[in-house]
Tab-separated table of C-alpha atoms and ligand atoms in Angstrom:
chain	number	residue	atom	x	y	z
A	1	UNK	CA	12.972	-20.232	-2.248
A	2	UNK	CA	12.970	-20.806	-6.204
A	3	UNK	CA	14.295	-17.938	-7.870
A	4	UNK	CA	14.711	-18.541	-11.674
A	5	UNK	CA	17.441	-15.940	-12.522
A	6	UNK	CA	21.050	-17.024	-10.696
A	7	UNK	CA	21.067	-14.721	-7.852
A	8	UNK	CA	24.775	-14.222	-7.633
A	9	UNK	CA	23.958	-13.627	-12.071
A	10	UNK	CA	21.431	-10.432	-10.563
A	11	UNK	CA	24.073	-9.223	-7.912
A	12	UNK	CA	26.578	-8.682	-10.262
A	13	UNK	CA	24.539	-6.540	-12.275
A	14	UNK	CA	23.687	-5.094	-9.577
A	15	UNK	CA	26.890	-4.006	-8.402
A	16	UNK	CA	28.001	-2.539	-11.741
A	17	UNK	CA	25.309	0.241	-11.172
A	18	UNK	CA	25.817	0.325	-7.030
A	19	UNK	CA	27.656	3.502	-6.641
A	20	UNK	CA	25.873	5.622	-9.486
A	21	UNK	CA	22.474	4.876	-7.654
A	22	UNK	CA	24.255	5.678	-4.185
A	23	UNK	CA	25.021	9.090	-5.021
A	24	UNK	CA	22.107	10.009	-7.354
A	25	UNK	CA	19.648	8.202	-3.834
A	26	UNK	CA	21.685	11.179	-2.162
A	27	UNK	CA	21.664	13.904	-4.313
A	28	UNK	CA	17.855	13.513	-4.341
A	29	UNK	CA	17.697	12.998	-0.466
A	30	UNK	CA	18.987	16.429	-0.154
A	31	UNK	CA	16.493	17.417	-2.602
A	32	UNK	CA	13.471	16.199	-0.814
A	33	UNK	CA	15.235	17.293	2.435
A	34	UNK	CA	14.660	21.052	1.915
A	35	UNK	CA	11.227	20.330	0.945
A	36	UNK	CA	9.991	18.786	4.592
A	37	UNK	CA	10.414	15.147	3.052
A	38	UNK	CA	12.497	12.165	4.013
A	39	UNK	CA	13.337	10.707	1.640
A	40	UNK	CA	14.384	7.256	4.219
A	41	UNK	CA	10.092	7.075	4.838
A	42	UNK	CA	8.987	7.120	1.081
A	43	UNK	CA	11.479	4.586	0.034
A	44	UNK	CA	9.921	2.062	3.085
A	45	UNK	CA	6.271	3.404	1.867
A	46	UNK	CA	7.810	2.338	-1.801
A	47	UNK	CA	9.007	-1.402	-1.238
A	48	UNK	CA	5.949	-2.108	0.226
A	49	UNK	CA	3.775	-0.875	-3.144
A	50	UNK	CA	2.907	-3.752	-4.579
A	51	UNK	CA	0.583	-4.255	-8.005
A	52	UNK	CA	-1.169	-7.571	-8.987
A	53	UNK	CA	0.149	-9.250	-12.417
A	54	UNK	CA	-2.207	-11.125	-14.564
A	55	UNK	CA	-2.007	-14.639	-15.515
A	56	UNK	CA	-3.320	-13.569	-18.573
A	57	UNK	CA	-1.070	-10.704	-19.574
A	58	UNK	CA	2.625	-12.888	-19.445
A	59	UNK	CA	1.384	-14.491	-23.219
A	60	UNK	CA	1.747	-12.223	-25.974
A	61	UNK	CA	-1.695	-10.724	-26.979
A	62	UNK	CA	-3.103	-9.673	-29.741
A	63	UNK	CA	-6.192	-8.147	-31.457
A	64	UNK	CA	-9.304	-9.150	-33.355
A	65	UNK	CA	-6.818	-9.010	-37.189
A	66	UNK	CA	-3.871	-11.098	-35.662
A	67	UNK	CA	-1.370	-12.109	-33.376
A	68	UNK	CA	2.079	-13.233	-33.346
A	69	UNK	CA	3.062	-15.262	-30.547
A	70	UNK	CA	6.315	-14.387	-29.475
A	71	UNK	CA	9.179	-16.877	-28.252
A	72	UNK	CA	9.333	-19.356	-25.596
A	73	UNK	CA	5.772	-18.090	-24.795
A	74	UNK	CA	4.435	-20.085	-21.076
A	75	UNK	CA	2.305	-23.244	-22.496
A	76	UNK	CA	-0.252	-23.100	-19.116
A	77	UNK	CA	-0.590	-22.468	-15.965
A	78	UNK	CA	2.370	-23.279	-13.944
A	79	UNK	CA	4.839	-21.407	-16.826
A	80	UNK	CA	2.623	-18.210	-16.349
A	81	UNK	CA	3.780	-18.398	-13.213
A	82	UNK	CA	7.683	-19.029	-13.757
A	83	UNK	CA	7.486	-16.332	-15.806
A	84	UNK	CA	5.239	-14.509	-13.161
A	85	UNK	CA	8.783	-15.259	-10.373
A	86	UNK	CA	10.744	-13.539	-12.844
A	87	UNK	CA	8.536	-10.211	-12.587
A	88	UNK	CA	8.786	-10.318	-9.225
A	89	UNK	CA	12.026	-11.654	-7.980
A	90	UNK	CA	13.848	-8.794	-10.466
A	91	UNK	CA	10.917	-5.529	-9.498
A	92	UNK	CA	10.128	-6.815	-5.942
A	93	UNK	CA	6.575	-4.792	-6.363
A	94	UNK	CA	4.787	-7.688	-7.406
A	95	UNK	CA	4.189	-10.527	-5.099
A	96	UNK	CA	0.635	-11.409	-5.886
A	97	UNK	CA	-1.526	-12.779	-9.604
A	98	UNK	CA	-4.431	-12.481	-10.733
A	99	UNK	CA	-5.619	-15.999	-12.321
A	100	UNK	CA	-8.847	-15.988	-14.700
A	101	UNK	CA	-10.951	-19.095	-14.915
A	102	UNK	CA	-11.321	-21.040	-16.936
A	103	UNK	CA	-8.143	-20.339	-18.623
A	104	UNK	CA	-6.193	-20.863	-15.809
A	105	UNK	CA	-8.591	-23.612	-14.150
A	106	UNK	CA	-5.852	-26.202	-12.277
A	107	UNK	CA	-6.691	-29.625	-12.237
A	108	UNK	CA	-5.270	-29.412	-8.710
A	109	UNK	CA	-5.569	-26.679	-6.878
A	110	UNK	CA	-3.248	-27.750	-3.467
A	111	UNK	CA	-1.095	-28.614	-6.864
A	112	UNK	CA	-1.370	-24.820	-8.052
A	113	UNK	CA	-0.936	-23.478	-5.101
A	114	UNK	CA	2.150	-25.263	-3.628
A	115	UNK	CA	3.688	-24.672	-6.971
A	116	UNK	CA	3.254	-20.278	-6.736
A	117	UNK	CA	3.906	-20.540	-3.044
A	118	UNK	CA	8.333	-22.153	-3.673
A	119	UNK	CA	8.353	-18.401	-5.327
A	120	UNK	CA	6.861	-17.096	-2.645
A	121	UNK	CA	3.558	-15.899	-4.301
A	122	UNK	CA	0.531	-15.444	-3.437
A	123	UNK	CA	-2.841	-15.146	-5.687
A	124	UNK	CA	-4.731	-12.206	-5.766
A	125	UNK	CA	-8.545	-11.538	-7.354
A	126	UNK	CA	-10.249	-13.945	-8.857
A	127	UNK	CA	-11.601	-12.923	-12.558
A	128	UNK	CA	-14.372	-15.090	-13.629
A	129	UNK	CA	-15.042	-15.427	-17.763
A	130	UNK	CA	-18.373	-15.708	-18.757
A	131	UNK	CA	-17.761	-13.193	-22.274
A	132	UNK	CA	-16.829	-16.590	-23.877
A	133	UNK	CA	-18.605	-19.807	-24.443
A	134	UNK	CA	-16.455	-23.098	-23.310
A	135	UNK	CA	-17.136	-26.721	-24.868
A	136	UNK	CA	-19.810	-27.876	-23.893
A	137	UNK	CA	-21.294	-25.460	-22.582
A	138	UNK	CA	-25.101	-25.976	-22.207
A	139	UNK	CA	-26.722	-21.992	-22.742
A	140	UNK	CA	-24.396	-19.786	-24.954
A	141	UNK	CA	-22.776	-16.481	-23.549
A	142	UNK	CA	-23.861	-14.874	-26.979
A	143	UNK	CA	-26.707	-12.631	-25.599
A	144	UNK	CA	-25.742	-11.836	-22.064
A	145	UNK	CA	-24.184	-13.653	-19.233
A	146	UNK	CA	-25.572	-12.652	-15.536
A	147	UNK	CA	-27.442	-10.259	-17.390
A	148	UNK	CA	-29.208	-12.715	-20.063
A	149	UNK	CA	-33.011	-12.640	-21.059
A	150	UNK	CA	-33.159	-16.596	-20.091
A	151	UNK	CA	-33.144	-17.969	-16.530
A	152	UNK	CA	-31.058	-20.502	-17.649
A	153	UNK	CA	-28.441	-18.727	-19.306
A	154	UNK	CA	-28.213	-16.009	-15.873
A	155	UNK	CA	-28.495	-19.502	-13.406
A	156	UNK	CA	-25.136	-21.028	-15.344
A	157	UNK	CA	-23.153	-18.103	-15.219
A	158	UNK	CA	-23.940	-17.438	-11.367
A	159	UNK	CA	-22.699	-21.134	-11.010
A	160	UNK	CA	-19.749	-20.427	-12.959
A	161	UNK	CA	-18.942	-17.489	-10.659
A	162	UNK	CA	-19.802	-19.497	-7.763
A	163	UNK	CA	-17.143	-22.068	-8.581
A	164	UNK	CA	-14.405	-19.116	-9.387
A	165	UNK	CA	-15.015	-18.426	-5.662
A	166	UNK	CA	-13.970	-22.172	-4.498
A	167	UNK	CA	-11.765	-21.983	-6.160
A	168	UNK	CA	-10.538	-18.988	-4.857
A	169	UNK	CA	-10.526	-20.169	-1.997
A	170	UNK	CA	-8.156	-22.975	-1.338
A	171	UNK	CA	-6.193	-20.570	-3.667
A	172	UNK	CA	-6.075	-18.245	-0.915
A	173	UNK	CA	-8.212	-15.131	-2.797
A	174	UNK	CA	-9.774	-12.635	-1.363
A	175	UNK	CA	-11.990	-11.430	-3.611
A	176	UNK	CA	-13.952	-12.081	-7.105
A	177	UNK	CA	-13.542	-9.353	-10.416
A	178	UNK	CA	-16.646	-10.080	-12.118
A	179	UNK	CA	-16.757	-8.071	-15.499
A	180	UNK	CA	-19.407	-9.315	-18.215
A	181	UNK	CA	-19.313	-7.618	-21.447
A	182	UNK	CA	-23.486	-8.520	-21.633
A	183	UNK	CA	-24.813	-5.345	-23.709
A	184	UNK	CA	-26.527	-5.135	-27.075
A	185	UNK	CA	-25.637	-3.535	-30.473
A	186	UNK	CA	-28.708	-1.850	-32.022
A	187	UNK	CA	-30.935	0.328	-30.261
A	188	UNK	CA	-34.003	-1.820	-29.273
A	189	UNK	CA	-32.815	-4.980	-29.222
A	190	UNK	CA	-32.149	-5.279	-25.445
A	191	UNK	CA	-34.203	-3.841	-22.596
A	192	UNK	CA	-31.979	-1.327	-20.041
A	193	UNK	CA	-34.234	-2.270	-16.776
A	194	UNK	CA	-34.363	-5.407	-16.939
A	195	UNK	CA	-31.578	-6.175	-18.193
A	196	UNK	CA	-30.152	-4.098	-15.338
A	197	UNK	CA	-32.307	-5.815	-12.985
A	198	UNK	CA	-31.536	-9.630	-13.748
A	199	UNK	CA	-27.581	-8.062	-13.225
A	200	UNK	CA	-28.562	-7.278	-10.423
A	201	UNK	CA	-30.200	-10.516	-9.237
A	202	UNK	CA	-27.434	-12.705	-10.204
A	203	UNK	CA	-24.884	-10.317	-9.288
A	204	UNK	CA	-27.070	-10.716	-4.907
A	205	UNK	CA	-27.547	-14.066	-5.450
A	206	UNK	CA	-23.513	-14.979	-6.457
A	207	UNK	CA	-22.361	-11.981	-3.579
A	208	UNK	CA	-24.505	-14.424	-0.995
A	209	UNK	CA	-22.227	-17.459	-1.706
A	210	UNK	CA	-19.039	-14.963	-1.152
A	211	UNK	CA	-17.239	-15.896	2.365
A	212	UNK	CA	-17.575	-13.220	5.337
A	213	UNK	CA	-14.098	-11.951	4.624
A	214	UNK	CA	-14.033	-11.400	0.575
A	215	UNK	CA	-14.704	-9.034	-1.602
A	216	UNK	CA	-16.736	-8.700	-4.730
A	217	UNK	CA	-15.243	-6.180	-7.688
A	218	UNK	CA	-17.546	-4.984	-10.366
A	219	UNK	CA	-15.832	-3.762	-13.510
A	220	UNK	CA	-17.694	-1.261	-16.145
A	221	UNK	CA	-16.595	-0.832	-19.463
A	222	UNK	CA	-18.007	1.976	-22.104
A	223	UNK	CA	-18.192	-0.593	-25.082
A	224	UNK	CA	-16.586	-3.899	-26.437
A	225	UNK	CA	-17.976	-6.467	-27.601
A	226	UNK	CA	-21.084	-4.227	-27.117
A	227	UNK	CA	-21.187	-1.529	-29.434
A	228	UNK	CA	-24.605	0.238	-28.805
A	229	UNK	CA	-24.668	-0.163	-25.257
A	230	UNK	CA	-23.635	-1.746	-22.297
A	231	UNK	CA	-24.842	-3.211	-19.079
A	232	UNK	CA	-22.714	-1.887	-16.574
A	233	UNK	CA	-21.413	0.942	-18.923
A	234	UNK	CA	-20.014	3.588	-16.334
A	235	UNK	CA	-19.134	4.715	-12.830
A	236	UNK	CA	-22.302	5.155	-12.443
A	237	UNK	CA	-24.176	1.559	-13.407
A	238	UNK	CA	-20.710	0.267	-11.523
A	239	UNK	CA	-21.927	2.022	-8.378
A	240	UNK	CA	-25.523	1.391	-7.722
A	241	UNK	CA	-25.219	-2.137	-8.545
A	242	UNK	CA	-22.515	-2.737	-5.724
A	243	UNK	CA	-24.300	-0.466	-3.447
A	244	UNK	CA	-27.394	-2.300	-4.053
A	245	UNK	CA	-25.512	-5.557	-3.961
A	246	UNK	CA	-23.839	-5.501	-0.591
A	247	UNK	CA	-21.570	-4.083	1.784
A	248	UNK	CA	-18.445	-6.047	0.120
A	249	UNK	CA	-19.346	-5.518	-3.204
A	250	UNK	CA	-17.452	-2.743	-4.592
A	251	UNK	CA	-16.432	-0.894	-8.163
A	252	UNK	CA	-13.279	-1.729	-10.049
A	253	UNK	CA	-11.832	1.442	-12.395
A	254	UNK	CA	-10.287	-0.545	-15.412
A	255	UNK	CA	-8.276	2.671	-17.238
A	256	UNK	CA	-8.830	1.547	-20.321
A	257	UNK	CA	-12.986	1.247	-19.807
A	258	UNK	CA	-13.534	5.048	-20.266
A	259	UNK	CA	-14.194	7.602	-23.345
A	260	UNK	CA	-11.357	9.167	-24.223
A	261	UNK	CA	-10.849	11.807	-21.990
A	262	UNK	CA	-12.929	11.054	-19.323
A	263	UNK	CA	-11.975	12.485	-16.027
A	264	UNK	CA	-10.995	8.926	-14.505
A	265	UNK	CA	-9.490	10.443	-10.974
A	266	UNK	CA	-12.464	12.290	-10.151
A	267	UNK	CA	-13.981	9.179	-10.692
A	268	UNK	CA	-12.018	7.445	-8.499
A	269	UNK	CA	-12.467	10.251	-6.333
A	270	UNK	CA	-16.329	10.111	-5.488
A	271	UNK	CA	-16.584	6.509	-5.488
A	272	UNK	CA	-14.351	7.065	-2.407
A	273	UNK	CA	-16.258	9.739	-1.061
A	274	UNK	CA	-19.311	6.863	-0.899
A	275	UNK	CA	-17.405	3.847	0.256
A	276	UNK	CA	-17.513	1.812	-3.191
A	277	UNK	CA	-13.749	2.143	-4.421
A	278	UNK	CA	-12.755	-1.305	-4.777
A	279	UNK	CA	-9.904	-1.584	-6.820
A	280	UNK	CA	-7.924	-0.866	-10.005
A	281	UNK	CA	-6.845	-2.914	-13.456
A	282	UNK	CA	-4.228	-0.029	-14.026
A	283	UNK	CA	-3.513	0.016	-18.373
A	284	UNK	CA	-2.525	3.077	-20.769
A	285	UNK	CA	-4.372	3.797	-23.949
A	286	UNK	CA	-4.949	6.512	-26.326
A	287	UNK	CA	-8.319	5.620	-28.206
A	288	UNK	CA	-10.783	2.151	-26.727
A	289	UNK	CA	-9.347	-0.453	-24.379
A	290	UNK	CA	-5.980	-0.634	-25.996
A	291	UNK	CA	-4.737	-2.892	-22.917
A	292	UNK	CA	-1.566	-0.452	-23.287
A	293	UNK	CA	1.250	-0.295	-20.777
A	294	UNK	CA	0.762	1.508	-18.065
A	295	UNK	CA	2.193	4.967	-17.431
A	296	UNK	CA	3.093	5.211	-21.762
A	297	UNK	CA	1.099	7.616	-23.196
A	298	UNK	CA	-0.555	9.484	-20.187
A	299	UNK	CA	1.788	8.941	-17.202
A	300	UNK	CA	0.069	12.283	-15.887
A	301	UNK	CA	-3.005	11.227	-15.314
A	302	UNK	CA	-1.576	7.795	-13.489
A	303	UNK	CA	-0.012	10.534	-11.354
A	304	UNK	CA	-3.088	12.820	-10.933
A	305	UNK	CA	-5.342	9.171	-9.531
A	306	UNK	CA	-2.322	8.432	-7.248
A	307	UNK	CA	-2.834	12.099	-5.884
A	308	UNK	CA	-6.492	11.321	-4.998
A	309	UNK	CA	-5.874	7.602	-3.733
A	310	UNK	CA	-3.038	9.524	-1.689
A	311	UNK	CA	-5.274	12.307	-0.290
A	312	UNK	CA	-7.890	9.363	0.318
A	313	UNK	CA	-5.076	7.382	2.384
A	314	UNK	CA	-4.139	10.779	4.252
A	315	UNK	CA	-7.872	10.680	5.232
A	316	UNK	CA	-8.335	6.934	6.057
A	317	UNK	CA	-4.728	4.831	6.376
A	318	UNK	CA	-6.970	1.572	6.495
A	319	UNK	CA	-7.956	2.251	2.610
A	320	UNK	CA	-6.691	-0.670	0.835
A	321	UNK	CA	-7.861	-1.146	-3.149
A	322	UNK	CA	-6.796	-4.254	-4.597
A	323	UNK	CA	-4.323	-2.878	-7.402
A	324	UNK	CA	-3.414	-4.708	-10.382
A	325	UNK	CA	-2.354	-4.654	-14.052
A	326	UNK	CA	-4.643	-6.177	-17.087
A	327	UNK	CA	-2.957	-5.168	-19.830
A	328	UNK	CA	-2.198	-7.016	-22.976
A	329	UNK	CA	1.732	-6.870	-25.098
A	330	UNK	CA	1.192	-7.652	-28.598
A	331	UNK	CA	4.577	-6.007	-29.596
A	332	UNK	CA	6.415	-6.288	-26.627
A	333	UNK	CA	8.104	-9.133	-24.826
A	334	UNK	CA	5.528	-9.403	-21.945
A	335	UNK	CA	7.728	-9.935	-18.798
A	336	UNK	CA	9.445	-6.749	-19.681
A	337	UNK	CA	6.404	-4.874	-20.599
A	338	UNK	CA	5.146	-5.764	-16.685
A	339	UNK	CA	8.364	-5.282	-15.066
A	340	UNK	CA	8.067	-1.555	-16.516
A	341	UNK	CA	4.205	-1.065	-16.087
A	342	UNK	CA	4.668	-2.095	-11.853
A	343	UNK	CA	7.415	0.663	-11.779
A	344	UNK	CA	5.836	2.902	-13.843
A	345	UNK	CA	2.251	2.608	-11.193
A	346	UNK	CA	5.314	2.312	-8.255
A	347	UNK	CA	6.331	5.651	-9.716
A	348	UNK	CA	3.128	7.542	-9.480
A	349	UNK	CA	2.792	6.234	-6.156
A	350	UNK	CA	5.999	7.514	-4.734
A	351	UNK	CA	5.836	10.937	-6.281
A	352	UNK	CA	1.470	11.174	-5.044
A	353	UNK	CA	3.686	10.568	-1.177
A	354	UNK	CA	6.193	14.495	-2.151
A	355	UNK	CA	2.644	16.400	-2.753
A	356	UNK	CA	2.849	19.334	-0.300
A	357	UNK	CA	-0.824	18.802	0.219
A	358	UNK	CA	-0.861	21.593	2.949
A	359	UNK	CA	0.777	23.939	0.523
A	360	UNK	CA	-2.323	22.147	-2.072
A	361	UNK	CA	-5.364	22.753	0.397
A	362	UNK	CA	-4.334	26.593	1.051
A	363	UNK	CA	-4.482	26.946	-2.629
A	364	UNK	CA	-7.417	25.321	-3.445
A	365	UNK	CA	-9.088	27.441	0.131
A	366	UNK	CA	-7.306	30.489	-1.217
A	367	UNK	CA	-8.300	29.867	-5.546
A	368	UNK	CA	-4.392	30.248	-6.336
A	369	UNK	CA	-5.583	27.625	-9.531
A	370	UNK	CA	-1.833	28.637	-10.273
A	371	UNK	CA	-0.183	27.992	-7.760
A	372	UNK	CA	-2.083	24.515	-7.432
A	373	UNK	CA	-1.720	23.040	-10.470
A	374	UNK	CA	2.115	23.875	-9.811
A	375	UNK	CA	2.048	22.133	-6.848
A	376	UNK	CA	0.845	18.979	-8.179
A	377	UNK	CA	3.538	19.290	-11.316
A	378	UNK	CA	6.398	19.790	-8.062
A	379	UNK	CA	6.522	16.682	-7.308
A	380	UNK	CA	5.238	14.901	-10.242
A	381	UNK	CA	8.627	16.398	-12.552
A	382	UNK	CA	10.419	15.101	-9.916
A	383	UNK	CA	12.881	12.008	-10.611
A	384	UNK	CA	12.412	9.616	-8.303
A	385	UNK	CA	13.911	6.119	-9.822
A	386	UNK	CA	16.716	6.221	-7.551
A	387	UNK	CA	14.163	5.407	-4.736
A	388	UNK	CA	12.796	2.778	-7.470
A	389	UNK	CA	15.707	1.741	-7.905
A	390	UNK	CA	16.674	2.066	-3.996
A	391	UNK	CA	13.566	-0.471	-3.563
A	392	UNK	CA	14.258	-2.875	-5.454
A	393	UNK	CA	17.867	-3.411	-4.541
A	394	UNK	CA	17.195	-3.368	-0.541
A	395	UNK	CA	14.197	-5.969	-1.099
A	396	UNK	CA	16.711	-8.629	-3.289
A	397	UNK	CA	15.832	-6.962	-6.841
A	398	UNK	CA	17.246	-5.474	-10.017
A	399	UNK	CA	18.303	-2.125	-9.969
A	400	UNK	CA	17.503	-2.099	-13.666
A	401	UNK	CA	15.230	-4.994	-14.419
A	402	UNK	CA	14.556	-5.154	-17.659
A	403	UNK	CA	18.173	-5.138	-18.231
A	404	UNK	CA	19.273	-7.569	-15.959
A	405	UNK	CA	16.423	-9.475	-17.412
A	406	UNK	CA	18.001	-9.365	-20.923
A	407	UNK	CA	21.739	-10.099	-20.060
A	408	UNK	CA	20.064	-13.030	-18.242
A	409	UNK	CA	19.057	-14.967	-21.466
A	410	UNK	CA	15.621	-16.109	-19.430
A	411	UNK	CA	13.989	-15.736	-22.932
A	412	UNK	CA	16.356	-17.481	-25.134
A	413	UNK	CA	15.944	-20.203	-22.388
A	414	UNK	CA	12.081	-20.373	-22.262
A	415	UNK	CA	12.652	-21.021	-26.271
A	416	UNK	CA	14.812	-23.754	-26.310
A	417	UNK	CA	12.424	-25.577	-22.870
A	418	UNK	CA	9.186	-24.530	-24.037
A	419	UNK	CA	8.523	-25.526	-27.782
A	420	UNK	CA	5.243	-24.252	-28.989
A	421	UNK	CA	2.130	-25.955	-28.750
A	422	UNK	CA	0.532	-26.524	-31.956
A	423	UNK	CA	-2.452	-26.903	-30.685
A	424	UNK	CA	-2.740	-24.055	-28.678
A	425	UNK	CA	-3.820	-20.823	-29.302
A	426	UNK	CA	-1.202	-19.430	-26.930
A	427	UNK	CA	-1.840	-17.766	-23.760
A	428	UNK	CA	-1.992	-14.112	-24.509
A	429	UNK	CA	-5.708	-11.914	-24.770
A	430	UNK	CA	-6.609	-11.990	-28.912
B	501	LRH	C1	-12.015	-6.699	-20.027
B	501	LRH	C2	-11.401	-6.797	-18.995
B	501	LRH	C3	-11.381	-7.908	-17.238
B	501	LRH	C4	-10.853	-9.500	-17.870
B	501	LRH	C5	-10.377	-8.979	-19.515
B	501	LRH	C6	-9.485	-10.188	-19.664
B	501	LRH	O1	-11.594	-5.824	-21.209
B	501	LRH	O2	-10.931	-5.838	-18.991
B	501	LRH	O3	-10.482	-7.134	-16.666
B	501	LRH	O4	-11.263	-10.081	-17.330
B	501	LRH	O5	-10.436	-7.892	-19.477
B	502	MN	MN1	-10.688	-5.492	-16.922
């Protein structure tokens, strides 16, 4: 397997921290043992945890006001995969990459698949794009795509999604994520029922093209780019569309796609209860779809979401949603943010395994609100960093990914080897 960070350098970087980690880990083991948890079984589950990296997240992102390109930015999908391999090598929690088409459209899918395989990277859910017009495109998506009033525009969008599925099949992906910005900016501009009906017909046609072992993930979003109504505006519209479309059509929850303070963990519970919770785009936000690093603003919400997921898995161990990060890194090194965010999502997962569910159920049944919330906080307040560090160490990663990455000078090397392409605007989201 190709590894872009010298493995000896990585081991040397770990060696300096191993004895401190061992004593922290043993102290935590003793503490968890007193509460009836076996740290090694928690460690094993931490090692299994994986979250996909968005290909569009390794470039520097921006806003409509500006984008400030970082040094040594990836200029094409191959350099994006190089960076994704470094994230996986050091974090050992991101073995798959989620592509966005046409941003990542390869000339030769096999060449791309082999390029990823050298890093032992696989492709996660594919993302279609009918929220931008491509050069030479017949029908514009200005007024929508799968829900457009024009059949020609809808057919064009359907054809694009089917093309993305066919490409994904060649790359070994097993899911299509469909997010459309379709909606309106003014009352009266769009007929709510007609546009939703158009969307349902379009989604059904795409669904019928899916291979039998694929899922389709519908992503809702409250606003942007539409500022009055969005066709798939909330979990309700997404659930209805998934239910109408078919068994393997599920809803995807992007954390940033809700109004501030919406109870997302309850949406997770509802969608799962009715068998329609298909996956996540993890990020964080304070106001809108800020796409900030996961756990950077509201880590307790991230924990509460995993508390629901672990409760769901305690009833159905086969339940395995698609986990992806979907972030825009405007002021940090994207590789650092993605490694740190993957660890924050993994941390929320591990803490959810340490909730005393028997006690919690008892407090819920006896309406002991104080002890119920205290039971959750008891797990949340645990410092489980030694488990995350031990998982990385034992899987060949870095005890401290960001520190190791900085010491490796990888970004500086990229800066030398990747002279900015003056014609390219960059690879992050603007
Ligand atoms: C829409 C979204 C969607 C992606 C895009 C890059 O806001 O979350 O998941 O297609 O970001
Ligand atoms: Mn998203």
